[in-house]
Amino acid sequence: MKHIILFASGSGTNVENIIKYFEGHSAIAISCVFTNKRDAFVIDRCNAMGVPAFSFNGPAFKDDSILLKILKSLQPDLIVLAGFLRKIPTEMVAAFPKKIINIHPALLPKYGGKGMYGKHVHKAVKANKETESGITVHFVNDHYDEGAIIEQRSVKITSSDSADEIARKVQELEHLHFPRIIEAILSEN
Ligand code: GAR
């Protein structure tokens, strides 16, 4: 079995969708979920699904931290950032080369970088009157949203779409494609 560790910061719809996708999978299992927010709703979702979840604070997360030691001891085949909003420390990136992936709710390199996450992305897309947005799954490197792109999917936006409607369309793409992309990465390696 290959196993995945998920990271999330908020509601956790992607986490729930990924966990459900891999339930009963013959080759891939979800080990646990880590969150940087102890009141994040993703923990309630994990409780309901019977999946172990851990929250951590800033000192546990920084370079050369206890969390890095824990991750190394768990030896994940893949670390998946599924709505995780903190920057991954340099030493963590170095410890898991090509083993940390992220989903970003826009078509990178547009609308990436520090401060570009969640609804901020969709508001900027709306403000710039874009005619399409989408998702980018990419490897994580030392710079926000700049690692090698694995797959992108786009969706049309109309001028009447609100930022909330853009968010809904993008989340639909995330839920449709992200688990399959994860599965493909693990079956190639
Ligand atoms: C997702 O749309 C994900 O793409 C985004 O956070 C949302 C989390 O939703 N991630 C980023 O913005 C990372 N820069 P969820 O908690 O419902 O899965």
Short mmCIF file of C-alpha atoms and ligand atoms in Angstrom, two decimals:
data_model
loop_
_atom_site.label_atom_id
_atom_site.label_comp_id
_atom_site.label_asym_id
_atom_site.label_seq_id
_atom_site.Cartn_x
_atom_site.Cartn_y
_atom_site.Cartn_z
CA MET A 1 0.00 0.00 0.00
CA LYS A 2 1.13 3.56 -0.71
CA HIS A 3 0.04 6.10 1.81
CA ILE A 4 -0.84 9.76 1.75
CA ILE A 5 -0.77 12.45 4.41
CA LEU A 6 -3.15 15.36 3.89
CA PHE A 7 -2.68 18.95 5.07
CA ALA A 8 -5.56 21.42 5.31
CA SER A 9 -6.42 24.72 7.00
CA GLY A 10 -10.15 25.24 6.74
CA SER A 11 -13.40 23.63 5.76
CA GLY A 12 -11.87 20.53 4.24
CA THR A 13 -14.23 19.72 1.39
CA ASN A 14 -11.24 18.54 -0.64
CA VAL A 15 -9.97 16.42 2.24
CA GLU A 16 -13.38 14.77 2.60
CA ASN A 17 -13.61 14.17 -1.14
CA ILE A 18 -10.12 12.65 -1.32
CA ILE A 19 -10.73 10.41 1.70
CA LYS A 20 -13.99 9.14 0.22
CA TYR A 21 -12.36 8.54 -3.18
CA PHE A 22 -9.64 6.32 -1.68
CA GLU A 23 -11.91 4.43 0.75
CA GLY A 24 -11.41 0.74 0.03
CA HIS A 25 -8.74 1.48 -2.64
CA SER A 26 -6.53 -1.52 -3.31
CA ALA A 27 -3.20 0.34 -3.52
CA ILE A 28 -3.55 3.76 -1.84
CA ALA A 29 -4.61 4.74 1.67
CA ILE A 30 -4.92 7.99 3.60
CA SER A 31 -2.88 7.81 6.84
CA CYS A 32 -3.97 10.99 8.56
CA VAL A 33 -4.70 14.69 8.25
CA PHE A 34 -2.68 17.56 9.71
CA THR A 35 -4.04 21.07 10.20
CA ASN A 36 -2.52 24.31 11.42
CA LYS A 37 -5.91 25.42 12.83
CA ARG A 38 -7.23 23.57 15.83
CA ASP A 39 -10.81 24.80 15.23
CA ALA A 40 -10.79 24.05 11.49
CA PHE A 41 -13.94 22.30 10.27
CA VAL A 42 -11.74 19.73 8.53
CA ILE A 43 -11.30 18.13 11.98
CA ASP A 44 -15.08 17.66 12.34
CA ARG A 45 -15.11 16.04 8.91
CA CYS A 46 -12.31 13.67 9.96
CA ASN A 47 -14.16 12.85 13.18
CA ALA A 48 -17.26 11.94 11.19
CA MET A 49 -15.24 9.74 8.81
CA GLY A 50 -13.13 8.09 11.53
CA VAL A 51 -9.86 9.44 10.12
CA PRO A 52 -7.04 10.54 12.48
CA ALA A 53 -6.42 14.29 12.48
CA PHE A 54 -3.79 16.34 14.27
CA SER A 55 -3.48 20.08 14.73
CA PHE A 56 -0.16 21.82 15.27
CA ASN A 57 0.98 25.31 16.21
CA GLY A 58 3.61 27.57 14.65
CA PRO A 59 6.64 26.30 16.62
CA ALA A 60 5.78 22.69 15.75
CA PHE A 61 5.82 23.56 12.06
CA LYS A 62 8.85 25.75 11.43
CA ASP A 63 12.13 24.53 9.87
CA ASP A 64 13.71 21.45 11.42
CA SER A 65 10.67 21.10 13.68
CA ILE A 66 9.10 18.27 15.60
CA LEU A 67 6.48 17.98 12.85
CA LEU A 68 9.21 17.37 10.29
CA LYS A 69 10.56 14.54 12.47
CA ILE A 70 7.07 13.08 12.77
CA LEU A 71 6.54 13.27 9.00
CA LYS A 72 9.90 11.60 8.35
CA SER A 73 9.03 8.78 10.72
CA LEU A 74 5.68 8.25 8.97
CA GLN A 75 7.42 7.90 5.57
CA PRO A 76 4.51 9.06 3.40
CA ASP A 77 4.58 8.30 -0.30
CA LEU A 78 2.90 11.64 -0.93
CA ILE A 79 2.03 14.73 1.12
CA VAL A 80 -1.01 16.48 -0.32
CA LEU A 81 -1.83 20.10 0.48
CA ALA A 82 -5.60 20.18 0.08
CA GLY A 83 -6.55 23.70 1.09
CA PHE A 84 -3.48 24.29 3.24
CA LEU A 85 -2.73 27.99 3.51
CA ARG A 86 0.73 28.17 5.11
CA LYS A 87 4.04 28.13 3.30
CA ILE A 88 5.88 24.81 3.63
CA PRO A 89 9.23 25.33 5.44
CA THR A 90 12.40 24.95 3.36
CA GLU A 91 13.63 21.91 5.26
CA MET A 92 10.32 20.12 4.79
CA VAL A 93 10.44 20.73 1.04
CA ALA A 94 14.03 19.44 0.98
CA ALA A 95 13.13 16.33 3.01
CA PHE A 96 10.38 15.27 0.56
CA PRO A 97 11.58 16.02 -2.97
CA LYS A 98 8.75 15.63 -5.51
CA LYS A 99 6.59 14.24 -2.72
CA ILE A 100 4.62 17.33 -1.74
CA ILE A 101 1.86 18.56 -4.04
CA ASN A 102 -0.57 21.46 -3.76
CA ILE A 103 -3.85 22.43 -5.35
CA HIS A 104 -4.27 26.08 -6.22
CA PRO A 105 -7.69 27.50 -7.15
CA ALA A 106 -6.57 29.37 -10.30
CA LEU A 107 -4.62 28.89 -13.50
CA LEU A 108 -1.04 29.49 -12.34
CA PRO A 109 1.16 31.41 -12.91
CA LYS A 110 -1.75 33.86 -12.79
CA TYR A 111 -3.19 34.60 -9.35
CA GLY A 112 -0.50 32.87 -7.32
CA GLY A 113 1.91 34.01 -4.64
CA LYS A 114 1.68 35.28 -1.08
CA GLY A 115 -1.82 36.40 -0.09
CA MET A 116 -3.40 34.69 -3.11
CA TYR A 117 -5.50 31.96 -1.57
CA GLY A 118 -9.15 30.95 -1.30
CA LYS A 119 -11.62 33.77 -1.88
CA HIS A 120 -8.87 36.35 -2.51
CA VAL A 121 -8.06 34.50 -5.71
CA HIS A 122 -11.66 34.45 -6.93
CA LYS A 123 -12.19 38.15 -6.11
CA ALA A 124 -9.08 39.06 -8.13
CA VAL A 125 -10.21 36.88 -11.04
CA LYS A 126 -13.61 38.64 -10.96
CA ALA A 127 -12.05 42.12 -10.66
CA ASN A 128 -9.89 41.46 -13.73
CA LYS A 129 -12.92 40.32 -15.75
CA GLU A 130 -11.29 37.02 -16.66
CA THR A 131 -13.27 34.78 -19.00
CA GLU A 132 -11.86 31.59 -17.50
CA SER A 133 -10.38 30.29 -14.27
CA GLY A 134 -9.55 26.81 -13.04
CA ILE A 135 -7.29 24.65 -10.93
CA THR A 136 -3.57 23.94 -10.89
CA VAL A 137 -2.03 20.92 -9.20
CA HIS A 138 1.72 21.40 -8.80
CA PHE A 139 4.74 20.18 -6.90
CA VAL A 140 5.69 22.34 -3.92
CA ASN A 141 9.02 24.13 -3.91
CA ASP A 142 10.47 26.95 -1.86
CA HIS A 143 8.35 29.65 -3.47
CA TYR A 144 4.60 30.13 -3.14
CA ASP A 145 2.79 28.48 -6.07
CA GLU A 146 5.89 28.20 -8.29
CA GLY A 147 6.67 24.47 -8.32
CA ALA A 148 6.41 22.41 -11.50
CA ILE A 149 2.85 22.14 -12.77
CA ILE A 150 1.39 18.63 -12.89
CA GLU A 151 -2.06 19.33 -14.33
CA GLN A 152 -4.43 22.24 -14.96
CA ARG A 153 -8.15 22.28 -15.70
CA SER A 154 -10.12 25.33 -16.72
CA VAL A 155 -13.72 26.50 -16.58
CA LYS A 156 -15.51 29.33 -18.40
CA ILE A 157 -16.59 32.35 -16.43
CA THR A 158 -19.37 34.68 -17.54
CA SER A 159 -19.52 38.39 -16.77
CA SER A 160 -22.50 37.78 -14.48
CA ASP A 161 -20.63 35.22 -12.31
CA SER A 162 -19.95 36.58 -8.80
CA ALA A 163 -16.71 35.72 -6.98
CA ASP A 164 -18.75 33.15 -5.02
CA GLU A 165 -20.00 31.57 -8.24
CA ILE A 166 -16.43 31.44 -9.58
CA ALA A 167 -15.39 29.74 -6.32
CA ARG A 168 -18.20 27.21 -6.73
CA LYS A 169 -17.18 26.39 -10.30
CA VAL A 170 -13.53 26.02 -9.31
CA GLN A 171 -14.37 23.78 -6.33
CA GLU A 172 -16.42 21.59 -8.64
CA LEU A 173 -13.27 21.11 -10.75
CA GLU A 174 -11.20 20.39 -7.64
CA HIS A 175 -13.60 17.72 -6.45
CA LEU A 176 -13.86 16.18 -9.91
CA HIS A 177 -10.14 15.99 -10.73
CA PHE A 178 -7.89 16.19 -7.66
CA PRO A 179 -8.29 12.61 -6.37
CA ARG A 180 -7.69 11.16 -9.84
CA ILE A 181 -4.57 13.32 -10.29
CA ILE A 182 -3.24 12.11 -6.93
CA GLU A 183 -3.94 8.51 -7.95
CA ALA A 184 -2.08 9.01 -11.25
CA ILE A 185 0.99 10.49 -9.52
CA LEU A 186 1.19 7.56 -7.13
CA SER A 187 0.74 4.96 -9.82
CA GLU A 188 3.56 6.48 -11.91
CA ASN A 189 6.13 6.37 -9.07
C1 GAR B 1 -9.51 25.17 -2.12
O1 GAR B 1 -10.25 25.86 -3.09
C2 GAR B 1 -8.03 25.19 -2.47
O2 GAR B 1 -7.79 25.24 -3.83
C3 GAR B 1 -7.61 26.47 -1.79
O3 GAR B 1 -8.28 26.49 -0.58
C4 GAR B 1 -9.58 25.90 -0.78
C5 GAR B 1 -9.86 24.98 0.37
O4 GAR B 1 -11.17 24.50 0.31
N1 GAR B 1 -6.17 26.49 -1.62
C6 GAR B 1 -5.45 27.60 -1.75
O5 GAR B 1 -5.95 28.71 -1.95
C7 GAR B 1 -3.95 27.40 -1.61
N2 GAR B 1 -3.24 28.55 -2.03
P1 GAR B 1 -11.62 23.25 1.17
O6 GAR B 1 -11.17 23.50 2.62
O7 GAR B 1 -13.11 23.25 1.07
O8 GAR B 1 -11.00 22.02 0.59
#
